[in-house]
Short mmCIF file of C-alpha atoms in Angstrom, two decimals:
data_model
loop_
_atom_site.label_atom_id
_atom_site.label_comp_id
_atom_site.label_asym_id
_atom_site.label_seq_id
_atom_site.Cartn_x
_atom_site.Cartn_y
_atom_site.Cartn_z
CA MET A 1 -16.39 30.75 39.18
CA GLU A 2 -20.11 31.14 38.95
CA ILE A 3 -22.56 29.66 36.49
CA VAL A 4 -24.67 32.59 35.34
CA LYS A 5 -26.82 31.01 32.65
CA ARG A 6 -25.77 28.21 30.34
CA PRO A 7 -26.72 29.09 26.75
CA ALA A 8 -28.53 26.82 24.37
CA PRO A 9 -26.79 26.01 21.09
CA PRO A 10 -27.36 28.77 18.54
CA THR A 11 -30.33 28.81 16.21
CA GLY A 12 -31.37 30.94 13.24
CA ILE A 13 -28.93 33.63 12.14
CA ARG A 14 -26.53 32.86 15.01
CA ARG A 15 -26.35 29.23 13.89
CA LEU A 16 -25.61 30.34 10.33
CA MET A 17 -22.80 32.56 11.62
CA PHE A 18 -21.37 29.70 13.68
CA ARG A 19 -21.43 27.46 10.62
CA ALA A 20 -19.75 30.00 8.27
CA PRO A 21 -16.24 28.55 8.88
CA ILE A 22 -17.48 25.18 7.55
CA TYR A 23 -18.08 26.79 4.17
CA LEU A 24 -14.60 28.32 4.20
CA TYR A 25 -13.16 24.85 4.85
CA ARG A 26 -15.24 23.47 1.98
CA LEU A 27 -13.77 26.18 -0.27
CA ARG A 28 -10.29 24.94 0.78
CA LEU A 29 -9.69 28.10 2.79
CA GLY A 30 -9.21 26.37 6.14
CA TRP A 31 -5.62 27.57 6.18
CA LEU A 32 -6.99 31.04 6.99
CA PHE A 33 -7.63 29.85 10.54
CA GLY A 34 -4.05 28.74 11.10
CA GLY A 35 -4.13 26.15 13.83
CA ARG A 36 -6.84 27.85 15.91
CA LEU A 37 -9.86 26.11 14.34
CA LEU A 38 -10.35 22.62 12.97
CA LEU A 39 -13.11 21.00 10.96
CA LEU A 40 -14.51 17.91 12.66
CA ASN A 41 -16.15 15.34 10.41
CA HIS A 42 -18.49 13.05 12.33
CA THR A 43 -21.44 10.75 11.77
CA GLY A 44 -24.90 11.45 13.15
CA ARG A 45 -25.56 8.88 15.86
CA ILE A 46 -29.25 8.71 14.96
CA SER A 47 -29.34 9.61 11.26
CA GLY A 48 -26.06 7.97 10.26
CA LYS A 49 -25.48 10.95 7.95
CA PRO A 50 -22.12 12.72 7.64
CA ARG A 51 -21.90 15.91 9.71
CA GLN A 52 -19.34 18.68 10.08
CA THR A 53 -18.60 21.32 12.66
CA VAL A 54 -15.76 23.76 13.23
CA ILE A 55 -14.28 23.82 16.72
CA GLU A 56 -11.58 25.93 18.34
CA VAL A 57 -8.38 24.08 19.20
CA VAL A 58 -7.67 24.36 22.91
CA GLU A 59 -4.26 22.75 22.61
CA HIS A 60 -2.18 20.96 19.98
CA ASP A 61 0.51 18.51 21.03
CA SER A 62 3.12 18.55 18.28
CA ALA A 63 4.87 15.52 19.83
CA ASP A 64 1.99 13.10 19.23
CA GLY A 65 -0.05 15.21 16.77
CA SER A 66 -3.17 15.23 18.96
CA TYR A 67 -5.62 18.10 19.28
CA VAL A 68 -7.71 18.93 22.34
CA VAL A 69 -11.12 20.53 21.84
CA CYS A 70 -13.99 21.43 24.13
CA SER A 71 -17.76 21.34 23.83
CA GLY A 72 -18.56 24.83 25.08
CA PHE A 73 -22.29 24.16 24.94
CA GLY A 74 -21.90 21.13 27.20
CA PRO A 75 -22.17 17.35 26.98
CA LYS A 76 -25.50 17.29 25.11
CA THR A 77 -24.08 19.02 22.04
CA ALA A 78 -24.74 16.93 18.92
CA TRP A 79 -21.13 16.70 17.73
CA TYR A 80 -19.95 15.61 21.17
CA GLN A 81 -22.64 12.92 21.43
CA ASN A 82 -21.84 11.80 17.87
CA ILE A 83 -18.13 11.27 18.52
CA LEU A 84 -18.87 9.41 21.73
CA ALA A 85 -21.00 7.03 19.67
CA ALA A 86 -18.46 6.76 16.81
CA PRO A 87 -15.01 7.90 18.03
CA ASP A 88 -13.09 6.98 14.85
CA THR A 89 -13.48 10.02 12.63
CA SER A 90 -11.43 12.66 10.83
CA ILE A 91 -10.49 16.29 11.19
CA ARG A 92 -9.20 18.87 8.80
CA VAL A 93 -6.63 21.39 10.00
CA GLY A 94 -5.64 23.88 7.33
CA LEU A 95 -5.23 21.75 4.21
CA ARG A 96 -4.50 18.46 6.00
CA THR A 97 -7.05 15.76 6.71
CA ILE A 98 -6.18 13.57 9.69
CA GLN A 99 -7.85 10.30 10.69
CA VAL A 100 -8.36 10.48 14.46
CA THR A 101 -9.86 8.69 17.41
CA ALA A 102 -11.78 10.83 19.89
CA GLU A 103 -10.98 10.24 23.56
CA PRO A 104 -13.10 12.01 26.19
CA LEU A 105 -11.02 13.54 28.98
CA ASP A 106 -11.90 13.56 32.66
CA SER A 107 -12.92 16.77 34.42
CA ASP A 108 -9.51 17.33 36.05
CA GLU A 109 -7.79 17.13 32.66
CA GLY A 110 -10.36 19.55 31.24
CA GLY A 111 -9.68 21.93 34.11
CA ALA A 112 -5.94 21.78 33.45
CA PHE A 113 -6.41 22.49 29.74
CA MET A 114 -8.65 25.48 30.45
CA ALA A 115 -6.20 26.84 33.03
CA ARG A 116 -3.42 26.68 30.39
CA TYR A 117 -5.62 28.10 27.60
CA ALA A 118 -6.67 31.26 29.48
CA PRO A 119 -3.23 32.89 29.85
CA ARG A 120 -2.31 32.02 26.24
CA HIS A 121 -5.51 33.63 24.88
CA PRO A 122 -6.71 36.00 27.64
CA ARG A 123 -9.19 38.04 25.59
CA ALA A 124 -10.67 34.99 23.89
CA ALA A 125 -10.89 33.14 27.23
CA ARG A 126 -12.78 36.00 28.90
CA LYS A 127 -15.22 36.27 25.99
CA LEU A 128 -15.70 32.51 25.67
CA VAL A 129 -16.46 31.86 29.32
CA ARG A 130 -18.90 34.77 29.40
CA PHE A 131 -20.56 33.48 26.20
CA MET A 132 -20.74 29.97 27.72
CA GLY A 133 -22.56 31.35 30.77
CA PHE A 134 -19.81 31.53 33.37
CA ALA A 135 -18.56 34.45 35.47
CA VAL A 136 -14.88 34.24 36.40
CA ASP A 137 -12.54 36.45 38.40
CA GLY A 138 -9.66 35.80 35.98
CA THR A 139 -7.59 33.57 38.25
CA PRO A 140 -6.18 30.29 36.96
CA GLU A 141 -8.25 28.41 39.55
CA ASP A 142 -11.47 30.01 38.30
CA TYR A 143 -10.64 29.02 34.71
CA ARG A 144 -9.71 25.54 35.97
CA GLU A 145 -13.16 25.25 37.56
CA VAL A 146 -14.84 26.28 34.28
CA GLY A 147 -12.83 23.57 32.51
CA ARG A 148 -14.07 21.00 35.03
CA GLN A 149 -17.65 21.85 34.03
CA LEU A 150 -17.16 21.28 30.30
CA PRO A 151 -16.45 18.15 28.26
CA PHE A 152 -12.99 18.09 26.66
CA VAL A 153 -11.89 15.62 23.99
CA ARG A 154 -8.46 14.61 22.71
CA LEU A 155 -8.45 13.87 18.97
CA ARG A 156 -5.55 11.45 18.60
CA PRO A 157 -4.22 10.63 15.11
CA ARG A 158 -4.51 7.02 14.07
CA PRO A 159 -1.37 5.38 12.60
CA ASN A 160 -0.82 6.51 9.00
CA GLY A 161 -3.81 8.84 9.43
CA VAL A 162 -2.56 12.04 7.75
CA ARG A 163 -3.22 12.74 4.11
CA ALA A 164 -2.87 15.82 1.98
CA GLN A 165 -5.93 17.69 0.79
CA SER A 166 -7.06 16.42 -2.59
#
């Protein structure tokens, strides 16, 4: 694994394209993404204003209902910093809104999640790591090393935290 050049978060037209799924969620079309994307509701740590972002699901644990996500732009990404400051938040997956608590994962856990993600979604994994500024040889260990470089978060449902879309 080699770090080629870490990208800055998107701006301008690219930012608008990245935010397009938010509008689909607002139109109650989140179900179009299946379980691959979720809408994260969070509070700005400085402004205190409500914020939203759509993030790819790295892994979903059906046993406990948790979702694991990753900040591909690194630990300084606004949504990641916001949920560290206020970990009790909510997500929307399809038509369900779930009250969750965000739990940062350590680098070894992140590496393990990335190593499992890559063989399940090989094309997406190759494109994502290239987009995030990494060069990999395609081996599980290389993907594991990429995962160690990025912040992963488990979004764990709070008791009685699921409600239907209204």
